[in-house]
């Protein structure tokens, strides 16, 4: 046995997919994977840099790993490592900083004889292939993520991701279909197609493809029970995709769409290529074809120059949309992005204040949407639970339901009768 290792992951589903792949390789190489709190001999931190808060979290985790085991060897990878390796290599205990592409052969790099405290980060924007390792297991037993794409070419003015993840590049269709079949055989009832910008899937492939073609291939050639789509840009939700979701009982009627702002003038400063009227049109088209669809949005508050008026445009725009939930983020200034040097930077307190207004709106919308399904019978996939004897499950339309269940049921797809809303979530009983 090569010693104990702990992997800790921040950020998005793509990072979690990559951590699962690293864990599988470490196990295959004879390492023992242990929980972070056990003070492993080797700690791998898969970092995120989407906001200044995730940077701070990454640094905090590194210091904690060292406190748990002062002899531990710390390797940092992920998006923060990609864009600012010097800041990380200077933290005591960090022996190696790897870029996102270096995850591909991370094992050889961490086992090589090289000096401690080194940086191995390549120019990720010169990468043209989406080299994604095969996965046959996943940390979670109820659903797994499948990475289909990496990188982004959109360069929204506030976003650091294109600099951390490189150009948009797709995993070949055959490889994705095989990955889905492999995890479905492992018993996963739900898979989530993930990436950085999945709506752009296939555009870079020599043979040319599209997200629509990929989904059709997965539905035709695998027996995956439930397929969920990751975040989709509003300009990449064609009618054909909505119709396919409407027609398929295996595709989740759940659309997560980054809006970012409901003010057209702010959208322009964000370099987002649509306006609020277009966005409303997409939401209404989805609900016209799939009236019970779950629609969740990302929104940023306090973007540079955002006036009270512009914020009110966003708030009232959201108020008039039939949504299921909002993910709200106060703007975070990212060095190197165009928005970081825009005039009229909004103070943290004001951004946070606006965020809490929208989060309250999100709570109302979430309750309103969830209550529509009381007395309905829905399918859930059981995901474990907070208390002994109480489990939780997720419906295709992304509702969380509390049910009496035990941990042996985790991963099962079961019918549930929805009984009531308990103030934060739905409660139901399993149908025998
Ligand atoms: S689409 Fe915009 S927000 Fe999303 S990853 Fe690309 S640049 Fe960032």
mmCIF file of C-alpha atoms in Angstrom, residues 134-391:
data_model
loop_
_atom_site.group_PDB
_atom_site.id
_atom_site.type_symbol
_atom_site.label_atom_id
_atom_site.label_comp_id
_atom_site.label_asym_id
_atom_site.label_seq_id
_atom_site.Cartn_x
_atom_site.Cartn_y
_atom_site.Cartn_z
ATOM 1 C CA UNK A 134 -12.764 6.758 -17.961
ATOM 2 C CA UNK A 135 -14.762 6.428 -14.790
ATOM 3 C CA UNK A 136 -16.323 3.284 -13.399
ATOM 4 C CA UNK A 137 -17.280 4.524 -9.967
ATOM 5 C CA UNK A 138 -18.475 7.753 -8.374
ATOM 6 C CA UNK A 139 -18.412 9.194 -4.834
ATOM 7 C CA UNK A 140 -22.205 9.402 -4.699
ATOM 8 C CA UNK A 141 -24.270 6.221 -5.009
ATOM 9 C CA UNK A 142 -27.470 7.814 -6.244
ATOM 10 C CA UNK A 143 -26.334 9.755 -9.297
ATOM 11 C CA UNK A 144 -23.105 10.393 -11.149
ATOM 12 C CA UNK A 145 -21.745 13.157 -13.343
ATOM 13 C CA UNK A 146 -20.429 12.561 -16.848
ATOM 14 C CA UNK A 147 -18.076 15.175 -18.268
ATOM 15 C CA UNK A 148 -18.855 15.732 -21.964
ATOM 16 C CA UNK A 149 -17.003 18.971 -22.584
ATOM 17 C CA UNK A 150 -14.372 21.313 -21.173
ATOM 18 C CA UNK A 151 -13.484 25.000 -21.545
ATOM 19 C CA UNK A 152 -15.362 28.012 -22.904
ATOM 20 C CA UNK A 153 -14.953 30.597 -25.672
ATOM 21 C CA UNK A 154 -17.659 33.045 -24.558
ATOM 22 C CA UNK A 155 -15.552 35.404 -22.415
ATOM 23 C CA UNK A 156 -18.392 36.930 -20.411
ATOM 24 C CA UNK A 157 -16.750 40.038 -19.006
ATOM 25 C CA UNK A 158 -16.955 38.948 -15.311
ATOM 26 C CA UNK A 159 -15.806 35.349 -15.814
ATOM 27 C CA UNK A 160 -12.399 33.853 -15.107
ATOM 28 C CA UNK A 161 -13.321 30.362 -16.350
ATOM 29 C CA UNK A 162 -12.105 30.650 -19.970
ATOM 30 C CA UNK A 163 -8.655 31.528 -18.547
ATOM 31 C CA UNK A 164 -8.752 28.562 -16.132
ATOM 32 C CA UNK A 165 -10.316 25.965 -18.390
ATOM 33 C CA UNK A 166 -9.159 26.912 -21.890
ATOM 34 C CA UNK A 167 -10.968 26.713 -25.208
ATOM 35 C CA UNK A 168 -14.255 24.816 -25.614
ATOM 36 C CA UNK A 169 -13.464 21.190 -26.487
ATOM 37 C CA UNK A 170 -15.772 18.189 -26.619
ATOM 38 C CA UNK A 171 -15.305 14.570 -25.569
ATOM 39 C CA UNK A 172 -15.895 12.361 -28.640
ATOM 40 C CA UNK A 173 -19.487 11.113 -28.822
ATOM 41 C CA UNK A 174 -18.540 7.421 -28.776
ATOM 42 C CA UNK A 175 -16.504 7.914 -25.601
ATOM 43 C CA UNK A 176 -19.407 9.656 -23.852
ATOM 44 C CA UNK A 177 -21.896 6.959 -24.846
ATOM 45 C CA UNK A 178 -19.521 4.258 -23.526
ATOM 46 C CA UNK A 179 -19.037 6.210 -20.287
ATOM 47 C CA UNK A 180 -22.795 6.489 -19.794
ATOM 48 C CA UNK A 181 -23.265 2.761 -20.522
ATOM 49 C CA UNK A 182 -20.468 1.886 -18.056
ATOM 50 C CA UNK A 183 -21.988 3.893 -15.192
ATOM 51 C CA UNK A 184 -25.490 2.696 -15.992
ATOM 52 C CA UNK A 185 -24.209 -0.886 -15.724
ATOM 53 C CA UNK A 186 -22.780 0.064 -12.330
ATOM 54 C CA UNK A 187 -26.346 0.725 -11.221
ATOM 55 C CA UNK A 188 -26.533 4.517 -11.371
ATOM 56 C CA UNK A 189 -30.165 5.404 -12.055
ATOM 57 C CA UNK A 190 -29.396 9.041 -12.902
ATOM 58 C CA UNK A 191 -26.509 10.630 -14.769
ATOM 59 C CA UNK A 192 -25.908 14.367 -15.166
ATOM 60 C CA UNK A 193 -24.228 15.522 -18.396
ATOM 61 C CA UNK A 194 -21.762 18.170 -17.290
ATOM 62 C CA UNK A 195 -19.047 20.423 -18.616
ATOM 63 C CA UNK A 196 -18.135 24.085 -18.617
ATOM 64 C CA UNK A 197 -20.279 25.095 -21.622
ATOM 65 C CA UNK A 198 -22.212 22.002 -22.708
ATOM 66 C CA UNK A 199 -24.462 23.871 -25.137
ATOM 67 C CA UNK A 200 -21.421 24.219 -27.358
ATOM 68 C CA UNK A 201 -20.908 20.460 -27.400
ATOM 69 C CA UNK A 202 -19.628 19.005 -30.660
ATOM 70 C CA UNK A 203 -18.859 22.253 -32.534
ATOM 71 C CA UNK A 204 -15.115 21.571 -32.308
ATOM 72 C CA UNK A 205 -15.241 17.871 -33.227
ATOM 73 C CA UNK A 206 -13.806 17.008 -36.655
ATOM 74 C CA UNK A 207 -16.877 14.965 -37.564
ATOM 75 C CA UNK A 208 -19.069 17.753 -36.154
ATOM 76 C CA UNK A 209 -21.813 16.995 -33.631
ATOM 77 C CA UNK A 210 -24.186 18.693 -31.233
ATOM 78 C CA UNK A 211 -25.644 18.282 -27.761
ATOM 79 C CA UNK A 212 -28.919 17.178 -29.372
ATOM 80 C CA UNK A 213 -27.157 14.441 -31.368
ATOM 81 C CA UNK A 214 -25.292 13.300 -28.270
ATOM 82 C CA UNK A 215 -28.447 13.065 -26.160
ATOM 83 C CA UNK A 216 -30.245 11.114 -28.892
ATOM 84 C CA UNK A 217 -27.310 8.690 -29.125
ATOM 85 C CA UNK A 218 -27.315 8.164 -25.352
ATOM 86 C CA UNK A 219 -31.085 7.554 -25.254
ATOM 87 C CA UNK A 220 -30.953 5.187 -28.254
ATOM 88 C CA UNK A 221 -27.849 3.228 -27.308
ATOM 89 C CA UNK A 222 -27.854 3.005 -23.501
ATOM 90 C CA UNK A 223 -30.463 2.011 -20.953
ATOM 91 C CA UNK A 224 -29.720 4.808 -18.513
ATOM 92 C CA UNK A 225 -32.878 5.319 -16.481
ATOM 93 C CA UNK A 226 -32.663 9.091 -16.069
ATOM 94 C CA UNK A 227 -30.544 11.727 -17.815
ATOM 95 C CA UNK A 228 -30.213 15.278 -16.465
ATOM 96 C CA UNK A 229 -28.619 18.168 -18.345
ATOM 97 C CA UNK A 230 -26.134 20.510 -16.718
ATOM 98 C CA UNK A 231 -26.320 24.278 -17.108
ATOM 99 C CA UNK A 232 -27.396 25.521 -20.568
ATOM 100 C CA UNK A 233 -26.849 28.991 -22.027
ATOM 101 C CA UNK A 234 -30.159 30.644 -23.045
ATOM 102 C CA UNK A 235 -28.954 30.929 -26.649
ATOM 103 C CA UNK A 236 -28.316 27.157 -26.780
ATOM 104 C CA UNK A 237 -31.781 25.801 -26.005
ATOM 105 C CA UNK A 238 -33.318 25.193 -29.437
ATOM 106 C CA UNK A 239 -36.948 24.118 -29.821
ATOM 107 C CA UNK A 240 -35.765 20.630 -30.907
ATOM 108 C CA UNK A 241 -34.107 20.142 -27.528
ATOM 109 C CA UNK A 242 -37.209 21.257 -25.641
ATOM 110 C CA UNK A 243 -39.340 18.931 -27.813
ATOM 111 C CA UNK A 244 -36.965 16.035 -27.122
ATOM 112 C CA UNK A 245 -37.226 16.619 -23.365
ATOM 113 C CA UNK A 246 -41.021 16.895 -23.677
ATOM 114 C CA UNK A 247 -41.223 13.591 -25.558
ATOM 115 C CA UNK A 248 -38.832 11.537 -23.413
ATOM 116 C CA UNK A 249 -39.657 10.031 -19.995
ATOM 117 C CA UNK A 250 -35.917 9.493 -19.394
ATOM 118 C CA UNK A 251 -34.806 13.095 -19.924
ATOM 119 C CA UNK A 252 -35.360 15.245 -16.828
ATOM 120 C CA UNK A 253 -37.721 18.211 -17.398
ATOM 121 C CA UNK A 254 -35.244 20.481 -15.626
ATOM 122 C CA UNK A 255 -33.494 23.448 -17.233
ATOM 123 C CA UNK A 256 -30.760 25.331 -15.360
ATOM 124 C CA UNK A 257 -30.084 28.533 -17.297
ATOM 125 C CA UNK A 258 -27.642 31.368 -16.455
ATOM 126 C CA UNK A 259 -29.539 34.649 -16.812
ATOM 127 C CA UNK A 260 -27.049 36.726 -14.799
ATOM 128 C CA UNK A 261 -29.122 39.934 -15.155
ATOM 129 C CA UNK A 262 -32.637 40.966 -16.172
ATOM 130 C CA UNK A 263 -31.385 44.389 -17.249
ATOM 131 C CA UNK A 264 -30.451 44.687 -20.941
ATOM 132 C CA UNK A 265 -27.867 47.383 -20.251
ATOM 133 C CA UNK A 266 -26.138 45.188 -17.647
ATOM 134 C CA UNK A 267 -26.260 42.171 -19.997
ATOM 135 C CA UNK A 268 -24.431 44.246 -22.588
ATOM 136 C CA UNK A 269 -21.702 45.209 -20.095
ATOM 137 C CA UNK A 270 -21.458 41.507 -19.167
ATOM 138 C CA UNK A 271 -20.863 40.622 -22.841
ATOM 139 C CA UNK A 272 -23.879 38.288 -22.726
ATOM 140 C CA UNK A 273 -25.398 37.857 -26.193
ATOM 141 C CA UNK A 274 -29.146 38.042 -25.586
ATOM 142 C CA UNK A 275 -31.629 40.430 -24.023
ATOM 143 C CA UNK A 276 -34.399 39.958 -21.467
ATOM 144 C CA UNK A 277 -37.090 39.637 -24.151
ATOM 145 C CA UNK A 278 -35.221 36.767 -25.797
ATOM 146 C CA UNK A 279 -34.688 35.106 -22.424
ATOM 147 C CA UNK A 280 -38.380 35.400 -21.533
ATOM 148 C CA UNK A 281 -39.215 33.843 -24.912
ATOM 149 C CA UNK A 282 -37.115 30.765 -24.139
ATOM 150 C CA UNK A 283 -38.654 30.309 -20.688
ATOM 151 C CA UNK A 284 -42.175 30.642 -22.078
ATOM 152 C CA UNK A 285 -41.427 28.208 -24.908
ATOM 153 C CA UNK A 286 -40.188 25.617 -22.406
ATOM 154 C CA UNK A 287 -43.312 26.035 -20.252
ATOM 155 C CA UNK A 288 -45.572 25.939 -23.298
ATOM 156 C CA UNK A 289 -44.218 22.486 -24.256
ATOM 157 C CA UNK A 290 -43.479 21.227 -20.708
ATOM 158 C CA UNK A 291 -45.831 23.017 -18.263
ATOM 159 C CA UNK A 292 -44.363 21.228 -15.211
ATOM 160 C CA UNK A 293 -40.720 21.812 -16.135
ATOM 161 C CA UNK A 294 -38.335 23.026 -13.431
ATOM 162 C CA UNK A 295 -36.538 26.197 -14.498
ATOM 163 C CA UNK A 296 -33.695 27.462 -12.329
ATOM 164 C CA UNK A 297 -31.593 30.516 -13.060
ATOM 165 C CA UNK A 298 -28.180 31.918 -12.103
ATOM 166 C CA UNK A 299 -28.182 35.646 -11.306
ATOM 167 C CA UNK A 300 -25.337 37.994 -10.391
ATOM 168 C CA UNK A 301 -26.029 41.064 -8.232
ATOM 169 C CA UNK A 302 -23.829 44.132 -7.942
ATOM 170 C CA UNK A 303 -22.191 43.910 -11.364
ATOM 171 C CA UNK A 304 -20.011 47.005 -11.917
ATOM 172 C CA UNK A 305 -22.151 50.040 -12.578
ATOM 173 C CA UNK A 306 -25.420 48.286 -11.613
ATOM 174 C CA UNK A 307 -27.765 51.103 -10.609
ATOM 175 C CA UNK A 308 -30.809 50.766 -8.329
ATOM 176 C CA UNK A 309 -32.878 51.018 -11.482
ATOM 177 C CA UNK A 310 -31.032 48.242 -13.249
ATOM 178 C CA UNK A 311 -31.319 46.036 -10.167
ATOM 179 C CA UNK A 312 -35.063 46.736 -10.034
ATOM 180 C CA UNK A 313 -35.303 45.715 -13.704
ATOM 181 C CA UNK A 314 -33.750 42.371 -12.744
ATOM 182 C CA UNK A 315 -35.958 41.913 -9.668
ATOM 183 C CA UNK A 316 -39.209 42.715 -11.506
ATOM 184 C CA UNK A 317 -38.172 40.609 -14.524
ATOM 185 C CA UNK A 318 -37.612 37.584 -12.272
ATOM 186 C CA UNK A 319 -40.822 38.282 -10.392
ATOM 187 C CA UNK A 320 -42.847 37.857 -13.597
ATOM 188 C CA UNK A 321 -41.237 34.561 -14.668
ATOM 189 C CA UNK A 322 -42.662 31.161 -13.629
ATOM 190 C CA UNK A 323 -39.443 29.849 -12.111
ATOM 191 C CA UNK A 324 -38.600 27.053 -9.664
ATOM 192 C CA UNK A 325 -35.512 28.505 -7.973
ATOM 193 C CA UNK A 326 -32.665 30.987 -8.297
ATOM 194 C CA UNK A 327 -28.948 30.629 -7.601
ATOM 195 C CA UNK A 328 -27.839 34.138 -6.614
ATOM 196 C CA UNK A 329 -24.206 35.296 -6.537
ATOM 197 C CA UNK A 330 -22.946 38.716 -5.453
ATOM 198 C CA UNK A 331 -20.480 39.895 -8.102
ATOM 199 C CA UNK A 332 -16.893 38.849 -7.346
ATOM 200 C CA UNK A 333 -14.094 40.848 -8.954
ATOM 201 C CA UNK A 334 -11.709 38.466 -10.779
ATOM 202 C CA UNK A 335 -8.286 39.836 -11.698
ATOM 203 C CA UNK A 336 -7.641 39.599 -15.426
ATOM 204 C CA UNK A 337 -11.303 39.806 -16.485
ATOM 205 C CA UNK A 338 -12.583 42.900 -18.370
ATOM 206 C CA UNK A 339 -15.230 43.603 -15.696
ATOM 207 C CA UNK A 340 -12.518 43.922 -13.024
ATOM 208 C CA UNK A 341 -11.431 47.232 -14.519
ATOM 209 C CA UNK A 342 -14.900 48.606 -15.251
ATOM 210 C CA UNK A 343 -15.876 51.874 -13.496
ATOM 211 C CA UNK A 344 -18.569 51.937 -10.806
ATOM 212 C CA UNK A 345 -17.518 48.844 -8.864
ATOM 213 C CA UNK A 346 -20.414 48.175 -6.483
ATOM 214 C CA UNK A 347 -19.633 47.725 -2.773
ATOM 215 C CA UNK A 348 -19.822 44.279 -1.195
ATOM 216 C CA UNK A 349 -22.578 45.276 1.230
ATOM 217 C CA UNK A 350 -24.839 46.559 -1.558
ATOM 218 C CA UNK A 351 -24.207 43.461 -3.709
ATOM 219 C CA UNK A 352 -24.987 41.207 -0.753
ATOM 220 C CA UNK A 353 -28.081 43.240 0.118
ATOM 221 C CA UNK A 354 -29.395 42.865 -3.412
ATOM 222 C CA UNK A 355 -28.553 39.159 -3.315
ATOM 223 C CA UNK A 356 -30.648 38.634 -0.193
ATOM 224 C CA UNK A 357 -33.620 40.340 -1.886
ATOM 225 C CA UNK A 358 -33.395 37.858 -4.770
ATOM 226 C CA UNK A 359 -32.829 34.893 -2.459
ATOM 227 C CA UNK A 360 -36.060 35.753 -0.657
ATOM 228 C CA UNK A 361 -37.785 35.851 -4.041
ATOM 229 C CA UNK A 362 -36.248 32.474 -4.849
ATOM 230 C CA UNK A 363 -37.651 30.980 -1.630
ATOM 231 C CA UNK A 364 -41.141 32.158 -2.580
ATOM 232 C CA UNK A 365 -40.870 30.749 -6.087
ATOM 233 C CA UNK A 366 -39.472 27.457 -4.842
ATOM 234 C CA UNK A 367 -42.351 26.986 -2.391
ATOM 235 C CA UNK A 368 -44.949 27.986 -4.988
ATOM 236 C CA UNK A 369 -43.524 25.537 -7.506
ATOM 237 C CA UNK A 370 -43.162 22.676 -4.993
ATOM 238 C CA UNK A 371 -46.706 23.066 -3.627
ATOM 239 C CA UNK A 372 -48.066 22.395 -7.156
ATOM 240 C CA UNK A 373 -47.069 18.750 -6.710
ATOM 241 C CA UNK A 374 -48.786 18.021 -3.371
ATOM 242 C CA UNK A 375 -51.084 14.995 -3.777
ATOM 243 C CA UNK A 376 -49.157 13.996 -6.929
ATOM 244 C CA UNK A 377 -47.266 10.722 -7.379
ATOM 245 C CA UNK A 378 -43.683 11.317 -8.555
ATOM 246 C CA UNK A 379 -40.549 9.228 -8.992
ATOM 247 C CA UNK A 380 -37.525 9.923 -6.821
ATOM 248 C CA UNK A 381 -34.011 8.533 -6.697
ATOM 249 C CA UNK A 382 -33.115 8.039 -3.041
ATOM 250 C CA UNK A 383 -30.006 9.976 -2.014
ATOM 251 C CA UNK A 384 -29.476 9.193 1.662
ATOM 252 C CA UNK A 385 -30.776 11.389 4.449
ATOM 253 C CA UNK A 386 -30.104 13.700 7.341
ATOM 254 C CA UNK A 387 -31.611 11.590 10.114
ATOM 255 C CA UNK A 388 -31.762 7.849 10.725
ATOM 256 C CA UNK A 389 -34.849 6.467 9.048
ATOM 257 C CA UNK A 390 -35.402 9.643 7.009
ATOM 258 C CA UNK A 391 -34.155 9.698 3.455
#
